[in-house]
Short mmCIF file of C-alpha atoms in Angstrom, two decimals:
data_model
loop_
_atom_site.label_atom_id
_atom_site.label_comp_id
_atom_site.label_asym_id
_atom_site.label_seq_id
_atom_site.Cartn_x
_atom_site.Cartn_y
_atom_site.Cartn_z
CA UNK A 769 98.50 54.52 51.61
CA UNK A 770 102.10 56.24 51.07
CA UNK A 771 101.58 56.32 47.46
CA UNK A 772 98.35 57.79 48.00
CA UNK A 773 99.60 60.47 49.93
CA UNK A 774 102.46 61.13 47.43
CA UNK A 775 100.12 61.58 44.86
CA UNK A 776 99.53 64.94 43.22
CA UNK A 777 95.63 66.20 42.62
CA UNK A 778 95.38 68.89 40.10
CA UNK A 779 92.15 71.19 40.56
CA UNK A 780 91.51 74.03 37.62
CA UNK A 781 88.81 76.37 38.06
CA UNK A 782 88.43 79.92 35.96
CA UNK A 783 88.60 81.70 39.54
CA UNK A 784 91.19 82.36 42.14
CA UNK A 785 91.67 80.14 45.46
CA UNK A 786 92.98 81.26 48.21
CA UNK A 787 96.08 79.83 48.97
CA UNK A 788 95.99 79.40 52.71
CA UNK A 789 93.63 77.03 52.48
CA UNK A 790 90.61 75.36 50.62
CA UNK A 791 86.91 76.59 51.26
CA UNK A 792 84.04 74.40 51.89
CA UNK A 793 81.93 74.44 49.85
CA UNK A 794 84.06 75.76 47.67
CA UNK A 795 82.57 79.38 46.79
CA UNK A 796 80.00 81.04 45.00
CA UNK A 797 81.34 81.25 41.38
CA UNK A 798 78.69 78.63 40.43
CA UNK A 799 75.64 79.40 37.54
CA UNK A 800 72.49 80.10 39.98
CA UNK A 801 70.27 77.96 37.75
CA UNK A 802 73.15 74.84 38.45
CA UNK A 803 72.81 72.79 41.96
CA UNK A 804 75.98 73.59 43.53
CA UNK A 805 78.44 71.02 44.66
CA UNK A 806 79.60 70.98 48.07
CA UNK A 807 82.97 69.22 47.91
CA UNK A 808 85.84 70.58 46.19
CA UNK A 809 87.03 68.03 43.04
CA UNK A 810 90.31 67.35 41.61
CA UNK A 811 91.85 65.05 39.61
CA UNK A 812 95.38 63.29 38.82
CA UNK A 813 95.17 64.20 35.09
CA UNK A 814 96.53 67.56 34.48
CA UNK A 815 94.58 67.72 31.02
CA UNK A 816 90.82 67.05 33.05
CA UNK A 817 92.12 69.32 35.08
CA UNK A 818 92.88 72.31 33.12
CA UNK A 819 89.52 71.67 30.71
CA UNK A 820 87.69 73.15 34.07
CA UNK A 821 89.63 76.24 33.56
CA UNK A 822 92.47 78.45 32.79
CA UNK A 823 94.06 78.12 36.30
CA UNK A 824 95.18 75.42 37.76
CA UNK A 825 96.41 74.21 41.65
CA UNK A 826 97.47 71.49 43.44
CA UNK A 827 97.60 69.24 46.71
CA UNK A 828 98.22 66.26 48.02
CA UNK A 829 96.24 64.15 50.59
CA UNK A 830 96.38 65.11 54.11
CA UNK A 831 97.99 62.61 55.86
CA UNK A 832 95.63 62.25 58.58
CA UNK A 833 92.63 62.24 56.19
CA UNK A 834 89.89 59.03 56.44
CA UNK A 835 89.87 58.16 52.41
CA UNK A 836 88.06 55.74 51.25
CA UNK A 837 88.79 54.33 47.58
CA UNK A 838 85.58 53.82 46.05
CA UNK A 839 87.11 51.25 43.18
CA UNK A 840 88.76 48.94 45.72
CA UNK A 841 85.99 45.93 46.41
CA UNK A 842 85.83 45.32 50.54
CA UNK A 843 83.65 45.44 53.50
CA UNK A 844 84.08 50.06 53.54
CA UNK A 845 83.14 50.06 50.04
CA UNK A 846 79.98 48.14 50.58
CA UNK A 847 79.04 49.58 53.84
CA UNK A 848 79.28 53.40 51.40
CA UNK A 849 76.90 51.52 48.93
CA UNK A 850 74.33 50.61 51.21
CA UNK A 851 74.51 54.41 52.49
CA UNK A 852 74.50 55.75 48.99
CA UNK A 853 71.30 54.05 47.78
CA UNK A 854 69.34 55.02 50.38
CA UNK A 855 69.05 58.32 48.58
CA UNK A 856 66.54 59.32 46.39
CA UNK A 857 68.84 58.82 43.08
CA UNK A 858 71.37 56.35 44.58
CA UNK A 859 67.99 54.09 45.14
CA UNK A 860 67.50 53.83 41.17
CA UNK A 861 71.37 53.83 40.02
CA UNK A 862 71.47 50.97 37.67
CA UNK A 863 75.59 50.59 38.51
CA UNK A 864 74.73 51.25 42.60
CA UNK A 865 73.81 46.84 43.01
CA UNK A 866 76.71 45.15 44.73
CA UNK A 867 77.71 43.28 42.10
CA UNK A 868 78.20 46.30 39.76
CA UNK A 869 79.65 48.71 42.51
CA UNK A 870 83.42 48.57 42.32
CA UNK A 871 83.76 47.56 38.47
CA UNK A 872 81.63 51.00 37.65
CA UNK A 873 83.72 52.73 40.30
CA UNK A 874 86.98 51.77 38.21
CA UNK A 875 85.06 52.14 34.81
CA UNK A 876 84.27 55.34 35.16
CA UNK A 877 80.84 54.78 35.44
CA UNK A 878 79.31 56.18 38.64
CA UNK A 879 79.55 59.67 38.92
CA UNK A 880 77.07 60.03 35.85
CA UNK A 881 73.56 59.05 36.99
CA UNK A 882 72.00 56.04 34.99
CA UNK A 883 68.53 53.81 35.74
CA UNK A 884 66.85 51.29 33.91
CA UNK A 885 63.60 52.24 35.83
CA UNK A 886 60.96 53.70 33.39
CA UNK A 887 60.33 57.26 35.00
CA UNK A 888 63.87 57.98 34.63
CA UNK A 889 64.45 56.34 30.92
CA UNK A 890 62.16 59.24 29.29
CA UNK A 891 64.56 61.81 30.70
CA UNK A 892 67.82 60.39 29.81
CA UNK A 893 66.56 59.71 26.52
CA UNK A 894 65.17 63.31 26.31
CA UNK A 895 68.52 64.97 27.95
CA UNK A 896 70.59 62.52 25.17
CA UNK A 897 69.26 64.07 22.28
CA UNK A 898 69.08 67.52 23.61
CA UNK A 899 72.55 66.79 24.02
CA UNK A 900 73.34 65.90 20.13
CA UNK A 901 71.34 68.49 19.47
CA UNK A 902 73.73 71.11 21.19
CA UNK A 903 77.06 69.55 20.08
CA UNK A 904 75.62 70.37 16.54
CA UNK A 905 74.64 73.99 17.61
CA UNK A 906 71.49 74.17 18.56
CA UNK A 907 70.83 77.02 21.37
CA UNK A 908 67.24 77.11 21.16
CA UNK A 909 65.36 77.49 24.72
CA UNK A 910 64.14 73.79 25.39
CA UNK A 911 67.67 72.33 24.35
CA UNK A 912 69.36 74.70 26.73
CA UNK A 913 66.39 73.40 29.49
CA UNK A 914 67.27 70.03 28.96
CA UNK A 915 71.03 70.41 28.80
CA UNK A 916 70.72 72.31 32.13
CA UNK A 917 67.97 69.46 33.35
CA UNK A 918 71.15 66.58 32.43
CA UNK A 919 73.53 68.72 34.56
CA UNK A 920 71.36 68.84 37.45
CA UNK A 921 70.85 65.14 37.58
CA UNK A 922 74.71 64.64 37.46
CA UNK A 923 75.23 67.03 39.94
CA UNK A 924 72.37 66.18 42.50
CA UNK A 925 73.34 62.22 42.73
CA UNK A 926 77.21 63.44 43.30
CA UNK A 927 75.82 65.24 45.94
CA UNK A 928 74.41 62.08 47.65
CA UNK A 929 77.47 60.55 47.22
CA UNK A 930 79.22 63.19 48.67
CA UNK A 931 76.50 63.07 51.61
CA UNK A 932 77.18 59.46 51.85
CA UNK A 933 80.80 59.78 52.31
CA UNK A 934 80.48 62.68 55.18
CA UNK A 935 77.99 60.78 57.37
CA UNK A 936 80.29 57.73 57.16
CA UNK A 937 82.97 60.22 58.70
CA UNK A 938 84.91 60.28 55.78
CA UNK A 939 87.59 63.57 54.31
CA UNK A 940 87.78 62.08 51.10
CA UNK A 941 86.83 60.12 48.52
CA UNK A 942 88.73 58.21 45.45
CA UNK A 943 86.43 57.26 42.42
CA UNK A 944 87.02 57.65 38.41
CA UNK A 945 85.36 59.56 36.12
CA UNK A 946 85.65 59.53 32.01
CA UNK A 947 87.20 62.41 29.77
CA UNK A 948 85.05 62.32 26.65
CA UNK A 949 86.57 65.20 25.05
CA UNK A 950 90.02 63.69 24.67
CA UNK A 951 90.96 63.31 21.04
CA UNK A 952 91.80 59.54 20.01
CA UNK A 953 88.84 58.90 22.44
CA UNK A 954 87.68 58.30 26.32
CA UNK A 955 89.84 58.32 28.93
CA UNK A 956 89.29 57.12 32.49
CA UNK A 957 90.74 59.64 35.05
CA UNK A 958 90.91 59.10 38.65
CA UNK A 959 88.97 61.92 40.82
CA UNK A 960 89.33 62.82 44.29
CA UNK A 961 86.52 64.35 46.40
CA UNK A 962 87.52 66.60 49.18
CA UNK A 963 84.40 66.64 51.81
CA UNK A 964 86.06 68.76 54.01
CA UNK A 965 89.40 71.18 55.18
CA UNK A 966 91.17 67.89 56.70
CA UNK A 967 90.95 66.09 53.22
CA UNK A 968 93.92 68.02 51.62
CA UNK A 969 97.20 70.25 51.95
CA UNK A 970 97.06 73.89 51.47
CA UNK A 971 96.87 74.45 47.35
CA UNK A 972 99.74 74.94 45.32
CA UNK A 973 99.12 77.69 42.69
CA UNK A 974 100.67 75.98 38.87
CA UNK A 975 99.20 78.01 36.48
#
């Protein structure tokens, strides 16, 4: 746990925090057509970090906060699962079975919403291509719906997990998430989510 709480978490974010303390949820500044998130989301890589925006702050854990690390295999991680697919996403995750739980945790593979059921495949397959379509430039109404449509999903199942986590009493979270836009390729970075004020010190304005 010391090295936990020794750890820094970088946050960026194009708008100014008040540095007395952290606000839950975590402002306005959000696009009205985007479901806003709830918990406030940083990570230990400074580059994630700073691709959310030109400013950048920092904290560390709060000692007395109830964490829970979401790639460490054990009875509090499994207990979260079983809370986390009783929602109406988590129940369809294709990573959320037991014996996937942990391994996607670490991989990088859970806070992105995937299901092999068949009302769900025709979407992702749909959002995918919308997706290609925009990398290549295409702004055209229906690519912008579906891009918008992807981010929603994304954002509504971290919202159950974020649910999850506060009705199992939980301040924070530990999971991983993957940085597609490095160059050379993917990298894994760890994330924290901050359910509430106890989660974290007061922020540290870097940049």
């Amino acid at each position: 746990m010391n090295g936990i709480l020794n750890t820094s978490w970088f946050h960026g974010t194009q708008h100014h925090i008040d540095i007395e303390a952290w606000a839950f949820p975590p402002g306005t500044h959000h696009k009205p057509e985007l479901v806003a998130h709830s918990a406030v989301f940083l990570t230990t890589d400074r580059i994630l970090a700073m691709g959310a925006g030109g400013k950048l702050y920092t904290a560390n854990i709060n000692p007395s906060a109830k964490v829970l690390d979401l790639r460490i295999p054990g009875k509090e991680s499994e207990e979260f699962r079983r809370v986390a697919i009783l929602g109406k996403l988590g129940k369809d995750h294709s990573f959320a079975k037991a014996d996937y739980w942990s391994a996607a945790w670490r991989q990088g593979k859970m806070m992105r919403f995937a299901s092999s059921k068949p009302h769900h495949i025709k979407d992702q397959e749909r959002i995918m291509q919308a997706k290609g379509k925009y990398d290549a430039g295409d702004r055209s109404e229906e690519t912008i719906r579906l891009m918008i449509k992807g981010q929603n999903l994304t954002r509504a199942w971290i919202e159950e997990i974020v649910n999850a986590g506060r009705k199992l009493g939980y301040d924070a979270l530990i999971g991983t998430e993957p940085d597609t836009y490095r160059p050379g390729g993917a990298v894994i970075c760890e994330v924290l989510f901050a359910l509430n004020a106890n989660a974290l010190t007061a922020p540290v304005h870097v940049l």
